[in-house]
Every structure is written in structure tokens, then in C-alpha cells.
XYZ file of C-alpha atoms in Angstrom:
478
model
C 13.419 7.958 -15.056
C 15.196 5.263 -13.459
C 14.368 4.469 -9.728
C 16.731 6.994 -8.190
C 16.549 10.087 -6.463
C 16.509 12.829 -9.576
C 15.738 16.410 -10.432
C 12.221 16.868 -12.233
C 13.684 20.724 -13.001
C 16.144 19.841 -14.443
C 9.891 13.152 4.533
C 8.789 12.856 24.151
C 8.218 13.023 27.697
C 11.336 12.257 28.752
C 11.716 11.753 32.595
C 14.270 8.538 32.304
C 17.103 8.140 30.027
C 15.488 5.529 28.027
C 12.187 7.443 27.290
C 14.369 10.040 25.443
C 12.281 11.498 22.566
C 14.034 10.180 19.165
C 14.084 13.308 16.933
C 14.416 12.090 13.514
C 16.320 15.553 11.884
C 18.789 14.799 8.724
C 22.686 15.360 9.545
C 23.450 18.737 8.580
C 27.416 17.630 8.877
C 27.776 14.271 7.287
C 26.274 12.521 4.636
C 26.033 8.603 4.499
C 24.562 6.621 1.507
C 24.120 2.661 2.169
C 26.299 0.088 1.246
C 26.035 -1.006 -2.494
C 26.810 -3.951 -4.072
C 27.299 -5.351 -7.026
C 24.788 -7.530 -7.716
C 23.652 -8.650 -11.184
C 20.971 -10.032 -12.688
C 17.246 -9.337 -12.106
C 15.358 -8.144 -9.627
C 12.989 -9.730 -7.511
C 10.238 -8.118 -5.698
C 11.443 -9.404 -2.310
C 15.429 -7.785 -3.329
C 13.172 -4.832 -4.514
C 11.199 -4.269 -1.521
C 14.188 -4.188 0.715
C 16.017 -1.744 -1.377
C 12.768 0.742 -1.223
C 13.005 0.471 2.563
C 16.510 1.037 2.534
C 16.257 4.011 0.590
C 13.030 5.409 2.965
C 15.291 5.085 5.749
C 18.185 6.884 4.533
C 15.664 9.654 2.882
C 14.384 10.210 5.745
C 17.398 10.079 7.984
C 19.566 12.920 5.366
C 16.666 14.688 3.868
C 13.978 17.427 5.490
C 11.183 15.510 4.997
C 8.083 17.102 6.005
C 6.027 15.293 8.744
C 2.636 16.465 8.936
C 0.640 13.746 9.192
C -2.748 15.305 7.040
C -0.222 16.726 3.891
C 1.002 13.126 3.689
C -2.105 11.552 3.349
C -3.427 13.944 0.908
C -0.924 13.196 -1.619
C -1.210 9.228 -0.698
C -4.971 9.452 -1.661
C -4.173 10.367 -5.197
C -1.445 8.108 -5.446
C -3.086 5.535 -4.359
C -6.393 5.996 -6.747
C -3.281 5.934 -9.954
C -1.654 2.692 -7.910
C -5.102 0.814 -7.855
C -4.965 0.707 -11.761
C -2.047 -1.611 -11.494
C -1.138 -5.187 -10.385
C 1.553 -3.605 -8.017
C 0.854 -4.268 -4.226
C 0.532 -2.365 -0.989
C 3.849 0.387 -1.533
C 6.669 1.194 0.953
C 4.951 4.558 1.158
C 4.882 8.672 0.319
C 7.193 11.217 1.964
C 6.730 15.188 0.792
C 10.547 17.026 1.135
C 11.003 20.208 2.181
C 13.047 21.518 -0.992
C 11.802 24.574 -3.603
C 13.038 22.485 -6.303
C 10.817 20.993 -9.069
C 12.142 17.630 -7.831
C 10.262 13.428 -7.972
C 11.628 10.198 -7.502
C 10.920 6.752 -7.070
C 12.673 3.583 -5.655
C 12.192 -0.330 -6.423
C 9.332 -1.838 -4.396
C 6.747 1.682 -4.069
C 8.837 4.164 -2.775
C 7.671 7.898 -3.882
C 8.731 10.803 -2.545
C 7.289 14.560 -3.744
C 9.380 18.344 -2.920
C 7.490 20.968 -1.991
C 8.416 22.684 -4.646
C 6.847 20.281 -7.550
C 3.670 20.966 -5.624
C 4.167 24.937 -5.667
C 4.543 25.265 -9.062
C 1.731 22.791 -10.506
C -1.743 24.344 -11.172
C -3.923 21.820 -10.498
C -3.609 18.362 -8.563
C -4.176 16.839 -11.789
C -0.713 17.689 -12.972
C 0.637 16.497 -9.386
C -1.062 13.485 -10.594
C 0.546 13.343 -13.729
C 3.907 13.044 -12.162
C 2.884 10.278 -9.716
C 1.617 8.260 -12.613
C 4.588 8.303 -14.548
C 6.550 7.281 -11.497
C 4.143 4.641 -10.864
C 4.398 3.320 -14.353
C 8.159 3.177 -14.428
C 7.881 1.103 -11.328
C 4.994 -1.396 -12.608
C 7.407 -1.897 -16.061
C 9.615 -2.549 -13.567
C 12.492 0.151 -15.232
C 14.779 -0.255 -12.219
C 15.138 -4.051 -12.716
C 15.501 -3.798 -16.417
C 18.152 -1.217 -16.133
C 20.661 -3.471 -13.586
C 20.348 -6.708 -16.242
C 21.101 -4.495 -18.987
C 24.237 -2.466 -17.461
C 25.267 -5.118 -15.371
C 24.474 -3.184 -12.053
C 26.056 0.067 -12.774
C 22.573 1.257 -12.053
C 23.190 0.700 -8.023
C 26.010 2.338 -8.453
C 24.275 5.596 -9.452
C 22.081 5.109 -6.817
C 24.515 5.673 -4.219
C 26.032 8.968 -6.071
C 22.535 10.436 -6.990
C 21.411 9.675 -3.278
C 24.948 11.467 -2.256
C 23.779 14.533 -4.137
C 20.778 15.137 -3.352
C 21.250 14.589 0.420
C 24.430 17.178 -0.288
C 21.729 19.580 -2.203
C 19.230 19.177 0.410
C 21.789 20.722 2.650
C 22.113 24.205 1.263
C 25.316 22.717 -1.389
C 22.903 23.206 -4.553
C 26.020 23.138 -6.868
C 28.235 20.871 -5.099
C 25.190 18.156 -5.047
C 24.455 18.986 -8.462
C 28.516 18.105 -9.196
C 27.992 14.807 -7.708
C 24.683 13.883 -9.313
C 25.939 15.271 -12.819
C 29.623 13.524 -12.143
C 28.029 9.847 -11.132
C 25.875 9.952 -14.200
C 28.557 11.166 -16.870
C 30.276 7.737 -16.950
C 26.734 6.045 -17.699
C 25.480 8.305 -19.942
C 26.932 7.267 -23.373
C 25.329 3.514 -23.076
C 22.472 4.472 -21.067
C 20.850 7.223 -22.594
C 18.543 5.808 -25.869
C 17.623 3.109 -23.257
C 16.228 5.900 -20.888
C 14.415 7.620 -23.650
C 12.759 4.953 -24.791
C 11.700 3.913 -20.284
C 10.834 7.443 -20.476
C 8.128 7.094 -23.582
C 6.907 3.965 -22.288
C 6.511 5.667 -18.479
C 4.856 8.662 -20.250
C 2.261 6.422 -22.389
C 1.513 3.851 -19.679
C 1.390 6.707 -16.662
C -1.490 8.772 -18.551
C -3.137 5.758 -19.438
C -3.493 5.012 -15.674
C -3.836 8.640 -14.457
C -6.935 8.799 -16.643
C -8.459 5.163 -15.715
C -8.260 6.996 -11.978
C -10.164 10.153 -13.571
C -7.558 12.219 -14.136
C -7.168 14.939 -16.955
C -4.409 13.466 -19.071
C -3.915 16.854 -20.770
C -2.271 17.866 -17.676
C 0.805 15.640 -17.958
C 1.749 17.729 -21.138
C 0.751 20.683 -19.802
C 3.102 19.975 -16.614
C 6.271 18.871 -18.971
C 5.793 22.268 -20.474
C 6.375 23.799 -17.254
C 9.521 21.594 -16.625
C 10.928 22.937 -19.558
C 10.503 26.371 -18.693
C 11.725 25.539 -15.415
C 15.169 24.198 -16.917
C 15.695 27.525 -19.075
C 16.229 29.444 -16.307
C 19.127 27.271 -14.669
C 22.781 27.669 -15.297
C 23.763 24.015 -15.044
C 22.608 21.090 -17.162
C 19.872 19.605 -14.504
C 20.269 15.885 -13.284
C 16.527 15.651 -14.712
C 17.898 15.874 -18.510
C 20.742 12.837 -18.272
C 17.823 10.519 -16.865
C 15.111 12.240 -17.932
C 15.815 13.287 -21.019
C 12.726 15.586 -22.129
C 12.748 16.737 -25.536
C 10.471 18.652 -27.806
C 9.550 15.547 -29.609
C 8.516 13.764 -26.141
C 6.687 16.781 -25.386
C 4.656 16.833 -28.844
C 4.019 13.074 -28.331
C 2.958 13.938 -25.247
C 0.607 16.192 -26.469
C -0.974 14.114 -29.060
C -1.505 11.284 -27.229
C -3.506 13.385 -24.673
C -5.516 14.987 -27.986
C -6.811 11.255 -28.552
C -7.909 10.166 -25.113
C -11.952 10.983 -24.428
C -12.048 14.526 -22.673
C -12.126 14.860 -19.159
C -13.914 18.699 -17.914
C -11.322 20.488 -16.878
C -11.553 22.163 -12.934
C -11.566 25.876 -13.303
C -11.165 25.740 -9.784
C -9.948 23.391 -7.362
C -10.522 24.768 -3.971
C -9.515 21.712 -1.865
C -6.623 21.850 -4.501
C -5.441 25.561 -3.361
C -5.780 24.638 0.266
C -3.385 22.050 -0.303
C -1.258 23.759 -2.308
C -0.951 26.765 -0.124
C -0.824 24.693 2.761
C 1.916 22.577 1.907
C 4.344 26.289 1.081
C 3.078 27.867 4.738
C 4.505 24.026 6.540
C 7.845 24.610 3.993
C 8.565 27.975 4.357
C 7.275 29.238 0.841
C 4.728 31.295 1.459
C 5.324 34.789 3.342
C 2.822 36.388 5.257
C 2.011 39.449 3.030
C 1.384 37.171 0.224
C -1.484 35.241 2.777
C -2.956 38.142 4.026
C -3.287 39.101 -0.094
C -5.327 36.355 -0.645
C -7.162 36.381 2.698
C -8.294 39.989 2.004
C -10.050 38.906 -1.106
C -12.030 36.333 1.324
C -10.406 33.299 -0.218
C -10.789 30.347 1.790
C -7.222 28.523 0.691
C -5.420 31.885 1.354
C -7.489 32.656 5.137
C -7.017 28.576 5.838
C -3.357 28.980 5.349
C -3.180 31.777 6.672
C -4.207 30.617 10.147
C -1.934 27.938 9.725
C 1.023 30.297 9.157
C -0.528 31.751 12.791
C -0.193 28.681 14.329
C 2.982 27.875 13.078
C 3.877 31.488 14.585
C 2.789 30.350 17.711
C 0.121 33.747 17.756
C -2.938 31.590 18.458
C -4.616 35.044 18.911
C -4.577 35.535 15.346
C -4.860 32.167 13.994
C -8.393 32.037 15.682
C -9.404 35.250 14.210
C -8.848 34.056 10.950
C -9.654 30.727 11.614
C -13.354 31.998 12.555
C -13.396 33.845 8.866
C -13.890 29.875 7.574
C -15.660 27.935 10.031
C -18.409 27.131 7.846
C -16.490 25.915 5.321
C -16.951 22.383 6.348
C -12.879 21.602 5.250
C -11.218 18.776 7.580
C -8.308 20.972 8.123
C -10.114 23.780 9.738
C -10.891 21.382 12.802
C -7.274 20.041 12.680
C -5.629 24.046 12.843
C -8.766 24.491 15.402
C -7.304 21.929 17.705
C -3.867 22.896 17.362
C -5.058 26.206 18.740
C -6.431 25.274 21.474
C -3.218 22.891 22.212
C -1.571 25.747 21.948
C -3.498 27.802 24.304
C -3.261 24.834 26.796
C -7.524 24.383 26.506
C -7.362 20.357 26.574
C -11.280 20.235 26.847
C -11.870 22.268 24.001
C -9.141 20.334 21.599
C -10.697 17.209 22.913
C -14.119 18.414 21.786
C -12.794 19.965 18.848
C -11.488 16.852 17.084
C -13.418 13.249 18.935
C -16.778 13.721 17.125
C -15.266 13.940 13.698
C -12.160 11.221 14.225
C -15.714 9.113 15.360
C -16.800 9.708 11.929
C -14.156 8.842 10.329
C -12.040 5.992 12.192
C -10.313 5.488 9.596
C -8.539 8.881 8.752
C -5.124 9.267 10.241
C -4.969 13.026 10.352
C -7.959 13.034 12.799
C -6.876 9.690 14.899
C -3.429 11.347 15.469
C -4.367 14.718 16.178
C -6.991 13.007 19.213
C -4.060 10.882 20.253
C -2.041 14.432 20.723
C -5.013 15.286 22.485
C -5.292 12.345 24.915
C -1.507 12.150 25.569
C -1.948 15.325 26.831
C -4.996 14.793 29.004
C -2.492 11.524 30.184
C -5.028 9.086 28.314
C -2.326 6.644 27.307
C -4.385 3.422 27.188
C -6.487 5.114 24.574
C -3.872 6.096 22.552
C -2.527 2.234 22.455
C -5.447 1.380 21.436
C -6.210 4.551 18.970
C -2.570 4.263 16.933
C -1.601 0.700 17.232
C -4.500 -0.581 14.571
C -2.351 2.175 12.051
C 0.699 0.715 13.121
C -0.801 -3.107 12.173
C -1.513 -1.585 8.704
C 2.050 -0.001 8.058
C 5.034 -0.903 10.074
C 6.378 2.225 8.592
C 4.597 4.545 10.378
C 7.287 6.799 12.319
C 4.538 9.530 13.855
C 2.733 6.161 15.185
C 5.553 4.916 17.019
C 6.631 8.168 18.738
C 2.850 8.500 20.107
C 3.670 4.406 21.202
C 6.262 5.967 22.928
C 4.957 8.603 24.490
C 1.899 6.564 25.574
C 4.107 3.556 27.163
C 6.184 6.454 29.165
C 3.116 7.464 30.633
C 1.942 4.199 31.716
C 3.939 4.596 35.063
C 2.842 1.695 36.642
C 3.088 -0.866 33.999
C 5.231 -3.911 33.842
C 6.710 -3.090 30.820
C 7.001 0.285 31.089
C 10.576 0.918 30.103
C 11.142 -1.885 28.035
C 7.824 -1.029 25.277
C 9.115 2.480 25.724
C 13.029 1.103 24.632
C 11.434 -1.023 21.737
C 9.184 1.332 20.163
C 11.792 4.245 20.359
C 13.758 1.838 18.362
C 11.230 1.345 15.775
C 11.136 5.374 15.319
C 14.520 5.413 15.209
C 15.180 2.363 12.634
C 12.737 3.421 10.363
C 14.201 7.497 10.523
C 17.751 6.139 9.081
C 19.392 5.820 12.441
C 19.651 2.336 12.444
C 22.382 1.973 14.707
C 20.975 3.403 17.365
C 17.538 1.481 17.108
C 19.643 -2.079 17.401
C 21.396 -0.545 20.734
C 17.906 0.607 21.736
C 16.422 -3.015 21.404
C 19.562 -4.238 23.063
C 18.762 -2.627 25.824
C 14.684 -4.286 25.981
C 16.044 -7.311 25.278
C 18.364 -7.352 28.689
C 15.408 -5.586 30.275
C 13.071 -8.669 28.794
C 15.265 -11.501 29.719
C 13.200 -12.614 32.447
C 9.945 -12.579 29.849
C 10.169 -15.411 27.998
C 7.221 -14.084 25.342
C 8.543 -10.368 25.144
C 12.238 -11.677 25.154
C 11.227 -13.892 21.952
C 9.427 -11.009 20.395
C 12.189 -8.461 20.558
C 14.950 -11.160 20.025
C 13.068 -11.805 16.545
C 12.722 -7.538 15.696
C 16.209 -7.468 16.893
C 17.820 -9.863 14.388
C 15.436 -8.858 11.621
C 17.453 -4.955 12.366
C 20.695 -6.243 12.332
C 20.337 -8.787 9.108
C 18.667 -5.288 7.518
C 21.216 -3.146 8.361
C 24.698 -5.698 7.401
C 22.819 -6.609 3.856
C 24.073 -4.852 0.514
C 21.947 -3.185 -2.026
């Protein structure tokens, strides 16, 4: 697979106009893709990096990317235990999208994204694994960078048609998308595709090499090609998956056999943290109805009653959500006290959220699911210094972080009396923006703190730096 978006079956209290909450939903009526060049020659990791945050803007600016802040992290966990068998560095980040498709990519400089639907149809998060260590071995090989040396930057090209079509397929235009991702590959295909195969046997060797070092089964890549394959039979169209990924029975055996001669790892009969996650993950996308919950919930299953409740919540019948919620109290899993403070958000009961979720974010500073879901808590109890305090140390760790900079927001709008009221709630909107694709409207947003600023000589310096670093950004090629 080269670096590009492809199919594996085949992402405010608003009482002035600048406090306006930045909603970052994809374009349902246009589709942009950035500005490629033509460069040629190899990559560096600086041209690299840029390109991955490109490409996480504009994913996240034309595609439904999920944003639920404890499903995001879950996934980062394991790809991060796979990424600490390498020599890459810190990545551009993870984004789950809302799509049914069996569907994985990955971008120069650590950019991974995961559909909802890859996660439906795996078994076990060993074969989610799988997936994320082949990506993450085409990107410490460095594929990406090969490729544009040896094709003279056609690559890019195919970047901007394969990012076309899947933004077009994301969309509801399944065959038109597919037209464009099939139709920008066609002309590459002839030169390109031994050279993929052979990427593709490297990825596969190298990926279960480091998706066992991390303690993963390595059985369960083969096992989850299988299911790719009987994924593609039942398609009418010749998937983007096979031009770039091109997965035949041989690969498949080789597969196979290299798995037979790694030590054994025990297989998990049963992954219940697994099936939370999994069921989870098709109540926030819409692939999960609520006869098939209350199947599993009748049996007493504590993934099927866990999502169950969240399918309540997301109903907005709080009244039910708790009574199912109660059925798994015990269980001791960290998203029963997340659904069990978005309950009592929802029921207005600020004390009882605030309760609810402060003694276990003490316990674990560190976790961003809790920390968030106490700085919803405090924003609405109109704690706004301790949300500063609570998101910005997140923030400091990943620039990236679009959920941190709309509670930034939120808390800076609150802080009525403070100096710099409307212009930190102008320059963090424009991070939120920026980093959800709409760059154009981030640079007008810092245009507007930096006239605000001009009288403060050390905020005016600050968001005259942010500002140019947006604008050189947004005018370079890939």
C-alpha cells in the first residue's frame, strides 16, 4: 500500500460573533483536494511531515470522522505499542471514519486513519492490529518516498485523485468515488504494479514482525487477509484495494507460513474489553440497531448492555440508559463512568457528573477520555480557569488536538472579565478551525486577534508568528 487514502475491501457558547462555535462537519456539496506539485526526488521527513498534516486537515475537513475522544485513544494505544518497535517518531496522529467499508490508510510522516467498518468486521483487536502494523511498516520502509523517486512523482498525483474519491465515496457517491479512485490509478498501474507487490510483501513481513514484538498474535494478520478476500467477492467493481494492494493467494499462503514459524502466542477466546470496543465504535457510527443490543443485553453480556446504554444516550432517553447502565456498574470498565456522566449531563445533574468522573480523572491524569469529559463538566459548572489549566498540558503534547481547542474556546468565552477575552477566544477558534481543513477561515480568524492584539506587544508577536506559520502552510504545494 502506498501512503494514500485506499480501500482495504477491495475523523460553543456563543454570545459574540467572534466566540462562534467552529463546527468542523465535511462539505456535503463540494469536494477540494490540496494543491499538488510536482516535486521529484526523495523525501525528507520534514517534506513528509507536512504532507501528513496536510492530508489530516483535509481528512478531516471532507470526511465524517468520528470524534469521540475515548474511541480515539483506544485505537492510539495499540498503535502506539506496534509504533514503539520502530525508530519512527512521535506521529501526526489516529482518526476513526465513519464509513461501513473495510477501508485503512496511511500518509507520509504518521498519519493513520481506521473506518468503522474495518473495526466491525475484525474478530479480535489483534487483527485490528494486524492492519496498523502493516501500515506502520510501509511508513518506517518509507514506501511513499520510494515510490515518488521511482515514478518521478506520479505518486502525488494519485494522491490527489484517490483523496478525490474517497471524499466523493464518503459522501453517499460509492460508485462515482470508486470511478475516480479506479480512473487515477489505471494510468499508473502498468509500471507500478510488481513494485507494489513486492512494498506489499515487505509491509506484510516487517508489520507482523513488529505486531508480534508488541505481543500480538501474528496469526491474525492472515487470518484478517482471509476476510478481505471474502470481502472483495461480494463486490461488483474491481476494489481500489486490489490496484495498490494487490492481495493474491500466493501473498495470502506466504502470509500464512510465515505466521506458522513465529513462537505461538495463546490465542483470546474472548476479548471482552475487545467487544466493548467493537460494539461501541458501530452504536457512535450508526451500525448497530437497537434490537440487535437488546439481543445481546438479554443474554447479560456486558459489551452488548455497555453499548447498549450508549445507544440510550445517544437517543437522548437517559431514563433508559441508566437502567441499563446500572445492569454493569460493577464491572469496573472506564467507559461505564464516562456514559454515567454523560447521563447525568444530560439530565442537567452537574454535581453528580462532577462526582461521577473527578476521582477517577485524579487517578489517572494522564487519560484524555477522563480529563475531557471533567472539562465538559466544569465548563458547565462555569469553571473555566480549571479547564485552562486541565486541557492546555494535552494541547502542549499535540498541537493537533481539535476537541482541546474547542474546550480553549469555550473556556476563554467564559472568562468574561479577562483582558484577552475575545482575542484567545479568536485565536484558539482558529486553531480548531485550521487543523479541521478550513484553513481559510482560521487565517481570517487570527487576522482578526492580531488587530485585536496590536496594542500587546507579546500576544501581537505570538499570533503574528501562528499567523504566518498558517499562511506559509496553506500557499505550499505537496
Amino acid at each position: 500500500m502506498r501512503f494514500l487514502p485506499v480501500i482495504l475491501s477491495a475523523a460553543f457558547i456563543a454570545n459574540a460573533s467572534y466566540a462562534q462555535s467552529f463546527d468542523p462537519q465535511p462539505s456535503a456539496s463540494q469536494v477540494e483536494i490540496p494543491n499538488i506539485g510536482s516535486g521529484i526526488g526523495l523525501l525528507d521527513q520534514q517534506k513528509e511531515k507536512f504532507i501528513g498534516e496536510k492530508v489530516f486537515r483535509e481528512v478531516h475537513k471532507q470526511m465524517p470522522v468520528i470524534q469521540d475522544i475515548w474511541l480515539e485513544d483506544q485505537f492510539f494505544q495499540v498503535f502506539s505499542s506496534i509504533l514503539s518497535e520502530t525508530q519512527l517518531g512521535q506521529p501526526i496522529g489516529l482518526v476513526v471514519i465513519k464509513d461501513p467499508q473495510i477501508n485503512a490508510f496511511a500518509v507520509p510522516g504518521g498519519l493513520f486513519a481506521l473506518n468503522t467498518g474495518l473495526i466491525a468486521s475484525a474478530r479480535n483487536i489483534d487483527e485490528i492490529a494486524g492492519v496498523m502494523a502493516h501500515e506502520v511498516a510501509h511508513v518506517s520502509q518509507r514506501h511513499f518516498s520510494r515510490s515518488e523517486e521511482a515514478f518521478k512523482g506520479q505518486t502525488l498525483l494519485s494522491l490527489a485523485g484517490l483523496l478525490a474519491g474517497v471524499a466523493i465515496a464518503a459522501q453517499g457517491g460509492g460508485d462515482a468515488g470508486a470511478a475516480v479512485m479506479l480512473g487515477t490509478q489505471a494510468a499508473l498501474m502498468d509500471s507500478q504494479l510488481t513494485y507494489s507487490r513486492n512494498q506489499e510483501r515487505e509491509a506484510d513481513r516487517i508489520g507482523m514482525q513488529y505486531m508480534y514484538a508488541a505481543g500480538y498474535n501474528p496469526q491474525s494478520m492472515a487470518d484478517y487477509f482471509e476476510t478481505m478476500h471474502r470481502a472483495t467477492s461480494r463486490v461488483s467493481f474491481l476494489p481500489d484495494f486490489w490496484l495498490t494492494h494487490p492481495l493474491t493467494t500466493e501473498r495470502m499462503s506466504e502470509a500464512r507460513l510465515r505466521a506458522n514459524q513465529m513462537p505461538k502466542v495463546k490465542n483470546r477466546i474472548y476479548d471482552v474489553d475487545f467487544e466493548i470496543l467493537k460494539w461501541y465504535t458501530m452504536v457512535v457510527s450508526n451500525q448497530a440497531t437497537e434490537n440487535q443490543l437488546q439481543s445481546l443485553a438479554s443474554q447479560k453480556n456486558i459489551a452488548g448492555l455497555i453499548a447498549l446504554a450508549a445507544f440510550y444516550v445517544k437517543q437522548g432517553d437517559y431514563v433508559q440508559a441508566q437502567s441499563t447502565l446500572d445492569q454493569v456498574k460493577s464491572s469496573g470498565k472506564p467507559l461505564v463512568t464516562l456514559l454515567q456522566t454523560d447521563i447525568y449531563l444530560g439530565q442537567n445533574k452537574l454535581d453528580q457528573a462532577y462526582t461521577s468522573i473527578a476521582s477517577t480523572q485524579m487517578t489517572m491524569p494522564e487519560n484524555r477520555a477522563f480529563s475531557y469529559k471533567l472539562a465538559e463538566v466544569l465548563l458547565r459548572q462555569g469553571k473555566f480557569a480549571q479547564v485552562q489549566t486541565l486541557v492546555q498540558r494535552f494541547i502542549n503534547k499535540n498541537p493537533r488536538d481539535i476537541q482541546g481547542w474547542q474546550f480553549l474556546q469555550q473556556a476563554a468565552n467564559l472568562d468574561k472579565a479577562g483582558s484577552l477575552r475575545a482575542i484567545n477566544v479568536l485565536r484558539y477558534r482558529a486553531e480548531a478551525e485550521y487543523w479541521s481543513g478550513s484553513e481559510e477561515n482560521a487565517i481570517k480568524s487570527m487576522l482578526h486577534a492580531q488587530r485585536l492584539a496590536k496594542d500587546n506587544q507579546a500576544m501581537s508577536a505570538r499570533i503574528d508568528s501562528r499567523l504566518k506559520q498558517m499562511q506559509d502552510e496553506r500557499r505550499m504545494k505537496i
